[in-house]
CSV table of C-alpha atoms in Angstrom, one decimal:
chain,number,residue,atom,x,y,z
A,1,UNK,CA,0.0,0.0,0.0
A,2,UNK,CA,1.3,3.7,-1.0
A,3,UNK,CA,0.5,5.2,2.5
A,4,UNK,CA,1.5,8.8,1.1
A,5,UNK,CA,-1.4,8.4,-1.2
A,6,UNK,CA,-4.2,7.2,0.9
A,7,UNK,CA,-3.2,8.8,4.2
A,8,UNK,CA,-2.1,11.9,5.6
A,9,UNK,CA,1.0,12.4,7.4
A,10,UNK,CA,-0.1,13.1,11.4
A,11,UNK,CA,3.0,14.5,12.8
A,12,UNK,CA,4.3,16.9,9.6
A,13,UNK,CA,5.0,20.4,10.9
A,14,UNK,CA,2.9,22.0,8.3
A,15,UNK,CA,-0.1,20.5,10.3
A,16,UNK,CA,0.9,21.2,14.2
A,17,UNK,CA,3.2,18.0,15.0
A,18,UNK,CA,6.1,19.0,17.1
A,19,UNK,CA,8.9,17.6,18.8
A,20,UNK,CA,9.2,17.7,22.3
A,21,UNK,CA,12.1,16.3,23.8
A,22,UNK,CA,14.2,13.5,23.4
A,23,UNK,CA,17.1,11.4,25.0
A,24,UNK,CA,20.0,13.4,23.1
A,25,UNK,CA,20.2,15.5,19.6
A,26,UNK,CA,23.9,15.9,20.4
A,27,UNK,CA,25.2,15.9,16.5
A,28,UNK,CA,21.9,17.1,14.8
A,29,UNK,CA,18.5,18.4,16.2
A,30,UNK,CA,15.4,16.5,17.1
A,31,UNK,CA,13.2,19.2,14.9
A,32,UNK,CA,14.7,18.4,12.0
A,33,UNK,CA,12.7,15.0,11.8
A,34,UNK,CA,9.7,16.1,10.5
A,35,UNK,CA,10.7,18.8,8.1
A,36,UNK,CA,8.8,18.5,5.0
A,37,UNK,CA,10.7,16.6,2.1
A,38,UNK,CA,13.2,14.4,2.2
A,39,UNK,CA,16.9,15.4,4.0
A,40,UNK,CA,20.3,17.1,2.4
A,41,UNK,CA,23.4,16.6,2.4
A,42,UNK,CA,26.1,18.6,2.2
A,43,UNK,CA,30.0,18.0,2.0
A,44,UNK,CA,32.4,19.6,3.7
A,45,UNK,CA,30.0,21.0,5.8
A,46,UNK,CA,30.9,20.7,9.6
A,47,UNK,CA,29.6,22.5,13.2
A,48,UNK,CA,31.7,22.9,16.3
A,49,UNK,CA,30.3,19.6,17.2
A,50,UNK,CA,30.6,17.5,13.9
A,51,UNK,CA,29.4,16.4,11.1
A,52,UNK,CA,26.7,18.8,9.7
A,53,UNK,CA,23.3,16.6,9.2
A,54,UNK,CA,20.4,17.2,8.3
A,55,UNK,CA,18.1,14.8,10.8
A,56,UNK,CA,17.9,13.9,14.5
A,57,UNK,CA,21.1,12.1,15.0
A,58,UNK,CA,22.4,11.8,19.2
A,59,UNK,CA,26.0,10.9,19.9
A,60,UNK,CA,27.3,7.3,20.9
A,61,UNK,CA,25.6,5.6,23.6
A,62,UNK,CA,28.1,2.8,24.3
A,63,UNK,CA,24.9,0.8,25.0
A,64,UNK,CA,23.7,0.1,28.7
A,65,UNK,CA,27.3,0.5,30.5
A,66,UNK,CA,26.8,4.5,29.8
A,67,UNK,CA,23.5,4.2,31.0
A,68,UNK,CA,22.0,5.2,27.5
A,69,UNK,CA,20.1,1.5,26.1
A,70,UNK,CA,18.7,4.1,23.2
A,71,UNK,CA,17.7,6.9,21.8
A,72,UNK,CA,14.4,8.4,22.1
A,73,UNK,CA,12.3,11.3,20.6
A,74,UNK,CA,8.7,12.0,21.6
A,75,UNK,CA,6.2,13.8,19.3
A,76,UNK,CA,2.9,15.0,19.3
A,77,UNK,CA,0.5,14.5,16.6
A,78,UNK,CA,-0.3,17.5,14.3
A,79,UNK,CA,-3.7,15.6,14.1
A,80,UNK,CA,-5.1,13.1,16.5
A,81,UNK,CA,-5.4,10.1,14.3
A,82,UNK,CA,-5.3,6.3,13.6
A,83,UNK,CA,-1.7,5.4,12.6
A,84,UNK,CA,-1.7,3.2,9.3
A,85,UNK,CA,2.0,3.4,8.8
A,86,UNK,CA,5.8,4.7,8.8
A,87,UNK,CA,8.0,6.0,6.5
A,88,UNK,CA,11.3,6.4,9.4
A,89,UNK,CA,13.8,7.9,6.5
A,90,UNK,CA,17.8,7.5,7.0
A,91,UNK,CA,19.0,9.1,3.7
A,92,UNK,CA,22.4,10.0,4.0
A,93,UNK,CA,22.7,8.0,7.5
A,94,UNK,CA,24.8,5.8,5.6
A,95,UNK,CA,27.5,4.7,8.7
A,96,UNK,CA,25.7,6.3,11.8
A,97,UNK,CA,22.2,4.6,11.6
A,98,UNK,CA,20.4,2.7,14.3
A,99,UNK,CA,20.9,-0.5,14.4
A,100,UNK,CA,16.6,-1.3,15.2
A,101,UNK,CA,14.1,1.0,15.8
A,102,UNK,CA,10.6,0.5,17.5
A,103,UNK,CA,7.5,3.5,18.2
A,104,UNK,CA,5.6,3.7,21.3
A,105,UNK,CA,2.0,5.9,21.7
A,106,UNK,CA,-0.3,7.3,24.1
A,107,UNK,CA,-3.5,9.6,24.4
A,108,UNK,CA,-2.7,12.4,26.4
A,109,UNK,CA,-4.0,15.9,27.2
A,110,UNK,CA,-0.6,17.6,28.0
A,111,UNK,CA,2.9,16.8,27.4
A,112,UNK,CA,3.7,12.9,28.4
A,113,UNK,CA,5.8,12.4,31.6
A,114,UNK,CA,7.3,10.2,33.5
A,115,UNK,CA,3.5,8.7,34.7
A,116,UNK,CA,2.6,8.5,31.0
A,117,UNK,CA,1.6,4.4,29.8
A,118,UNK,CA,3.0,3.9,26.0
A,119,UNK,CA,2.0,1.0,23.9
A,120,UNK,CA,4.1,-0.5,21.4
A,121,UNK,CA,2.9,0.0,18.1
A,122,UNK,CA,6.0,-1.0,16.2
A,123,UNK,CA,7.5,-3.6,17.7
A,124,UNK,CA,11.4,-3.4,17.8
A,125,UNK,CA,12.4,-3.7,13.9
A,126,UNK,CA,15.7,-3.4,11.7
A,127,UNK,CA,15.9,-0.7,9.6
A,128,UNK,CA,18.7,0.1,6.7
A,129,UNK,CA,21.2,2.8,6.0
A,130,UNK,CA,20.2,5.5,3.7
A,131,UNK,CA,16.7,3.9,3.1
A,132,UNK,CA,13.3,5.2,3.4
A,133,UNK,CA,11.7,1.6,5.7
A,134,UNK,CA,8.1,1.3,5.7
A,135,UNK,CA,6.6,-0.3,8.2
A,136,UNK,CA,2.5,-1.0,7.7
A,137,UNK,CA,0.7,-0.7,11.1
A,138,UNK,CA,-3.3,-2.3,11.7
A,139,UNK,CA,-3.7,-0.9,15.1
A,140,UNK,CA,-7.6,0.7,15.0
A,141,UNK,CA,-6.4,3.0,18.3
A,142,UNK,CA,-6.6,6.5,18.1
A,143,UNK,CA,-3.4,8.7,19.4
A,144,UNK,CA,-1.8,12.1,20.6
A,145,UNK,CA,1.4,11.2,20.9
A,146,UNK,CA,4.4,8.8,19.4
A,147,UNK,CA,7.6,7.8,20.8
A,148,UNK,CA,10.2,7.3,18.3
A,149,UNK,CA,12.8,4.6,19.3
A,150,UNK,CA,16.1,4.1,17.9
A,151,UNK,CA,18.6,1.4,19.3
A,152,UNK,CA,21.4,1.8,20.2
A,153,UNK,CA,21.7,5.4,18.6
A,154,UNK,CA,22.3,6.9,15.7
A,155,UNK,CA,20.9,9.2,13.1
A,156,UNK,CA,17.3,9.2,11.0
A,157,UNK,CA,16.8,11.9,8.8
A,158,UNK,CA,12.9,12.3,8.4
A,159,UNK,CA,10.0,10.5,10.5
A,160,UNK,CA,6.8,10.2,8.9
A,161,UNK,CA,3.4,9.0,10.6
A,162,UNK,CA,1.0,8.2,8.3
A,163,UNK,CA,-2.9,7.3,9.2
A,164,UNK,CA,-6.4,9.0,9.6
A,165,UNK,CA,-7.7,12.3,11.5
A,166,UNK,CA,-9.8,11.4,14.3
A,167,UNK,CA,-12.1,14.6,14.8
A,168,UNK,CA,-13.4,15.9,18.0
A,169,UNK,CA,-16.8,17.3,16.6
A,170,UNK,CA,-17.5,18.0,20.0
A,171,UNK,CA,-14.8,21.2,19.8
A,172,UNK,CA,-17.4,23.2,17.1
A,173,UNK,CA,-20.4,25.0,18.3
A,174,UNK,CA,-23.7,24.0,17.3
A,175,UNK,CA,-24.8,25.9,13.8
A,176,UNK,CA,-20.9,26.9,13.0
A,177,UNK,CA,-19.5,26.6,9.2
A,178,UNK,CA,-16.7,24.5,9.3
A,179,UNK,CA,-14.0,23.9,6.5
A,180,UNK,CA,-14.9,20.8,5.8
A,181,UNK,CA,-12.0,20.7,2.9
A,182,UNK,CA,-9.4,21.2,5.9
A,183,UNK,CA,-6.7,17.9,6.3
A,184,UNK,CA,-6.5,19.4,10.2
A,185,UNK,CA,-10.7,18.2,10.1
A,186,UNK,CA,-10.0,14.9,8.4
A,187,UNK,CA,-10.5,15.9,4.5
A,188,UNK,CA,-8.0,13.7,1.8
A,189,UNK,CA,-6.9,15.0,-0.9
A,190,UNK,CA,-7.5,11.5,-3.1
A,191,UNK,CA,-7.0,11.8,-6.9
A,192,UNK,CA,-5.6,14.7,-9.2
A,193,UNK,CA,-5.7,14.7,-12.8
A,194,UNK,CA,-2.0,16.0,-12.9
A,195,UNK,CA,0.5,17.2,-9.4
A,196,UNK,CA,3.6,17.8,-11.2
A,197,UNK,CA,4.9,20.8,-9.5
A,198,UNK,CA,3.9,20.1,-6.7
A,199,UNK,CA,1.5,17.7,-3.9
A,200,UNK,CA,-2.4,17.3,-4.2
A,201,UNK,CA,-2.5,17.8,-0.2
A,202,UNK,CA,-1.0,21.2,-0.5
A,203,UNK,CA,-4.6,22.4,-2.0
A,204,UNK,CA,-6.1,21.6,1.6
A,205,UNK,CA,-3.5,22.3,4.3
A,206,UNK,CA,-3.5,24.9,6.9
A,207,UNK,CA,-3.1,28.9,6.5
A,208,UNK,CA,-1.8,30.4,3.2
A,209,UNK,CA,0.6,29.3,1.0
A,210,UNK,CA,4.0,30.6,1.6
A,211,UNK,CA,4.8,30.2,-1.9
A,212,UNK,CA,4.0,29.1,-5.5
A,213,UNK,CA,5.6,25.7,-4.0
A,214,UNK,CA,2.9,25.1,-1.7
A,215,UNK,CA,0.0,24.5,-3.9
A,216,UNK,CA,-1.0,22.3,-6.2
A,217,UNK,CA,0.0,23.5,-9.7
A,218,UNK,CA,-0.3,20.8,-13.0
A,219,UNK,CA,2.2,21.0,-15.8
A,220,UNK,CA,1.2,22.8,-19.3
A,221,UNK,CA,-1.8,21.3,-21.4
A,222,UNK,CA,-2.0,22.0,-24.9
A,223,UNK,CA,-5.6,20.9,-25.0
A,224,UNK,CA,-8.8,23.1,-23.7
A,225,UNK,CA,-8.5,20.9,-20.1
A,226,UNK,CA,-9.1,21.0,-17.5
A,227,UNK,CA,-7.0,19.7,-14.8
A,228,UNK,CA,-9.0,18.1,-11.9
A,229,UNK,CA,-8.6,17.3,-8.2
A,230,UNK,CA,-11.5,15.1,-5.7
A,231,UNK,CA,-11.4,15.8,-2.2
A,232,UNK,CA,-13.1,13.8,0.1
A,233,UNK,CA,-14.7,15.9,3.2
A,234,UNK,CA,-14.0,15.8,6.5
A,235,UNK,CA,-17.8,14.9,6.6
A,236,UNK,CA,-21.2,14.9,4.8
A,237,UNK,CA,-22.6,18.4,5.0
A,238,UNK,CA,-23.4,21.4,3.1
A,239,UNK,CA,-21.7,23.7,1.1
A,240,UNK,CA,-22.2,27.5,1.9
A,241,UNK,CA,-19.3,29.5,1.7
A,242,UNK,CA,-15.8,28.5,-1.1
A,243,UNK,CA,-12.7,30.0,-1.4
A,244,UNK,CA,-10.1,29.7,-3.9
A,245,UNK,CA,-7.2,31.1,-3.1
A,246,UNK,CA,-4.2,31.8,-6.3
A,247,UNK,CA,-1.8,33.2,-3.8
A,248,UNK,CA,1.4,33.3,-5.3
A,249,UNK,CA,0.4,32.0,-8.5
A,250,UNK,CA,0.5,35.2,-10.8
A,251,UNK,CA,1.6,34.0,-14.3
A,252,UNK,CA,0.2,30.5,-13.8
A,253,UNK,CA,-3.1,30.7,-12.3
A,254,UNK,CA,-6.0,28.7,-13.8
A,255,UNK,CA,-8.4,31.1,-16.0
A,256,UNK,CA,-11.8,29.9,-14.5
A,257,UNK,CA,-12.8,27.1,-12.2
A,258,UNK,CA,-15.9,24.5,-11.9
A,259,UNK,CA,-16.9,23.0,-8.2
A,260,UNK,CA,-18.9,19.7,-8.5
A,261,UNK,CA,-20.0,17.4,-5.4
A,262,UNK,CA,-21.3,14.3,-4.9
A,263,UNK,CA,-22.4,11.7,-2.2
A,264,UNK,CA,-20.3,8.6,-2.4
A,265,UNK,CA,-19.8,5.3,0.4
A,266,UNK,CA,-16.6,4.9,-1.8
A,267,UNK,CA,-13.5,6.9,-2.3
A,268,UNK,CA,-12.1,4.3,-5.3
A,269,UNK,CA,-11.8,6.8,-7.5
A,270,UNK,CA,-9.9,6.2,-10.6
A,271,UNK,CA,-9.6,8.0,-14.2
A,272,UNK,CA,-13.2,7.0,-14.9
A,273,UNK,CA,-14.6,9.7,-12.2
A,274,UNK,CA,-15.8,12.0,-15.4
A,275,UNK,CA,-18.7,9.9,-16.3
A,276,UNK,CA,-19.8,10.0,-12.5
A,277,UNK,CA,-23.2,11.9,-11.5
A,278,UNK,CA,-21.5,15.2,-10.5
A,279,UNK,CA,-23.4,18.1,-9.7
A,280,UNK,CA,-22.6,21.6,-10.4
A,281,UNK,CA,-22.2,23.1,-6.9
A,282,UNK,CA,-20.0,26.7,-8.3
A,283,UNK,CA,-20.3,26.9,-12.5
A,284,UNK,CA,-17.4,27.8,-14.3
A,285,UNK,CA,-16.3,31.4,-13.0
A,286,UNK,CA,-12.9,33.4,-13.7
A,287,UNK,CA,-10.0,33.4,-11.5
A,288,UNK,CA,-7.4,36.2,-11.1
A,289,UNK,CA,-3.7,36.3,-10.1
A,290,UNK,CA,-2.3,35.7,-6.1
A,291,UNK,CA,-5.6,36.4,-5.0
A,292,UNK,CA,-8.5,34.9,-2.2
A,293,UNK,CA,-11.6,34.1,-4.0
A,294,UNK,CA,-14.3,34.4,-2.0
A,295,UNK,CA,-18.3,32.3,-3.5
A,296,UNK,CA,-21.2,32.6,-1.7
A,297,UNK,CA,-23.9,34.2,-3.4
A,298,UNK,CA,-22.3,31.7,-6.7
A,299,UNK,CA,-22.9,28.3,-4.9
A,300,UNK,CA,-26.3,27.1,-7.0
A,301,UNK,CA,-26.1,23.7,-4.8
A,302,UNK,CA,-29.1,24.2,-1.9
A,303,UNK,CA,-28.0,24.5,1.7
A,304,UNK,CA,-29.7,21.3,2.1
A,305,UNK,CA,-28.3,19.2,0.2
A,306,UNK,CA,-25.4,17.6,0.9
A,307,UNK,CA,-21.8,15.8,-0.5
A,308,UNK,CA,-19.0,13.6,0.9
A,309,UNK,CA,-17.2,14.7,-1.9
A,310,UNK,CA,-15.9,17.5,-4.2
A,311,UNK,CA,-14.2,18.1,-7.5
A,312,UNK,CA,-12.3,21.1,-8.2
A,313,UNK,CA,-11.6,21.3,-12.3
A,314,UNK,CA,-9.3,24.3,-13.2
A,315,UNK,CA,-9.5,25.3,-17.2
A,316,UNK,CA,-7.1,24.8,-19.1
A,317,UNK,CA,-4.8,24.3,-16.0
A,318,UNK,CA,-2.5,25.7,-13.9
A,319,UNK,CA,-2.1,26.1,-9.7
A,320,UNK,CA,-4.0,27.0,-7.0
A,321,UNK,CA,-2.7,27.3,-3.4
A,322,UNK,CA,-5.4,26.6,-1.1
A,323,UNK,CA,-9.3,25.4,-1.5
A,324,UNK,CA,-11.8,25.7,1.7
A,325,UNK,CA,-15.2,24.6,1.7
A,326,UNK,CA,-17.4,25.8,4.2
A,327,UNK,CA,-20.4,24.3,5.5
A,328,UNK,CA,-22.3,21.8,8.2
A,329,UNK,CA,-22.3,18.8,9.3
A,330,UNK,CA,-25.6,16.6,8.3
């Protein structure tokens, strides 16, 4: 199973995840595990205390006579979740990676302490030098927190967690729009037509885009289009309130836009999602440069109907930065 393309990473940086302490980050710091893309290298390069890395990497333990057995990192979860998977990166770790590695959660309301019960998730596994190792997990638990083993020490570059948002519906007031298009409120981003610049989940992350990078932006056509993405929503509900944001995208922003939605039990979705019963929820309207498009009174789709699903088309193609879709919960 791809887990980049069917889940969501829970502890990227982009979406809240945060370090928050570890054993020892002696040769390279603990924050740079979950920096987005994969890690650097450069040569020649050297601190006061080594080695320049780009990853978590601590110094050598000597194993239990220093006292050290491991390493250790703990994490919180950008977005409470169900973990499906790993992706514990060592690229450029090539003579300085752990040996074994193993991860450990909890549900917790504040930072985990020395009282805190972890539960294996990974069992203690063998991982390879310079190698992205994916490790599958079918635990149905929800989580806060990881713990990221390494034994005895070492270096891993990146440290991905992928699985499922776990929403809190109780944390929205009755009546309130929410973006229902929003990966912090469980939406997937789950087939584009084209993401060759750059990642279909950019479209549904948090805040602006920083630049034209973060967005999703297709390569040229040299037909009429269009260029298509499905998001599934965080939940069934309505649509009352889209925006379309082209921040940053100035010379390569799509001339006009369609929104379509549907209701679907399925999110199989494959090339042959044109011929399914899509309905028209914004028609085809013009888009300008590095700007926040703002629909209401445009949305023809009645506040009570509803969609687990939505379809962004962008004519002839092109990037857009961000996409929120505002309504409630059936």
């Amino acid at each position: 199973m791809k887990l980049k393309t069917y889940f969501v990473d829970l502890v990227s940086e982009r979406v809240g995840g945060e370090t928050l302490a570890c054993s020892d980050d002696f040769f390279a710091e603990m924050e740079n595990l979950l920096k987005p893309g994969r890690s650097i290298f450069i040569d020649h390069k050297y601190t006061e205390r080594g080695k320049w890395m780009d990853g978590w990497e601590s110094r050598r333990s000597y194993g239990r006579a220093n006292g050290r057995e491991f390493d250790w990192c703990i994490i919180k979860l950008g977005i409470n979740g169900v973990i499906r998977g790993f992706d514990i990166d060592t690229n450029y770790f090539r003579g300085n990676a752990p040996q074994t590695v193993s991860v450990e959660a909890c549900v917790s309301n504040e930072h985990p302490n020395a009282d805190t019960v972890w539960q294996i998730v990974l069992a203690e596994s063998k991982v390879d030098a310079h190698s992205q190792n994916i490790f599958e997990i079918t635990n149905p638990q929800t989580w806060t927190h990881v713990r990221l083993n390494m034994f005895p020490d070492g270096g891993i570059a990146r440290f991905r967690v992928y699985g499922e948002a776990d929403v809190n519906w109780d944390n929205f007031v009755e009546g309130e729009l929410i973006d229902l298009a929003s990966i912090k409120n469980g939406a997937k981003a789950l087939l584009v037509s084209d993401m060759f610049f750059s990642d279909k989940n950019n479209l549904i992350m948090p805040g602006r885009g920083k630049d034209m990078g973060d967005g999703w932006e297709t390569k040229r056509r040299r037909d009429p289009g269009p260029d298509w993405s499905i998001v599934k929503l965080a939940a069934q509900g309505s649509v009352e309130k889209v925006i379309v944001d082209t921040c940053h995208f100035k010379g390569n922003y799509p001339d006009t836009f369609k929104l379509e939605g549907l209701c679907s039990d399925s999110d199989d979705f494959d090339a042959s999602n044109a011929k399914l019963a899509w309905q028209t929820i914004i028609p085809q309207t013009k888009l300008h440069a590095h700007r926040e498009h703002l629909f209401i009174n445009e949305i023809t789709a009645a506040k009570t109907q509803h969609f687990t699903h939505v379809k962004l088309s962008i004519y002839p193609d092109g990037g857009i930065s961000r996409l929120r879709v505002l309504g409630k919960r059936k």
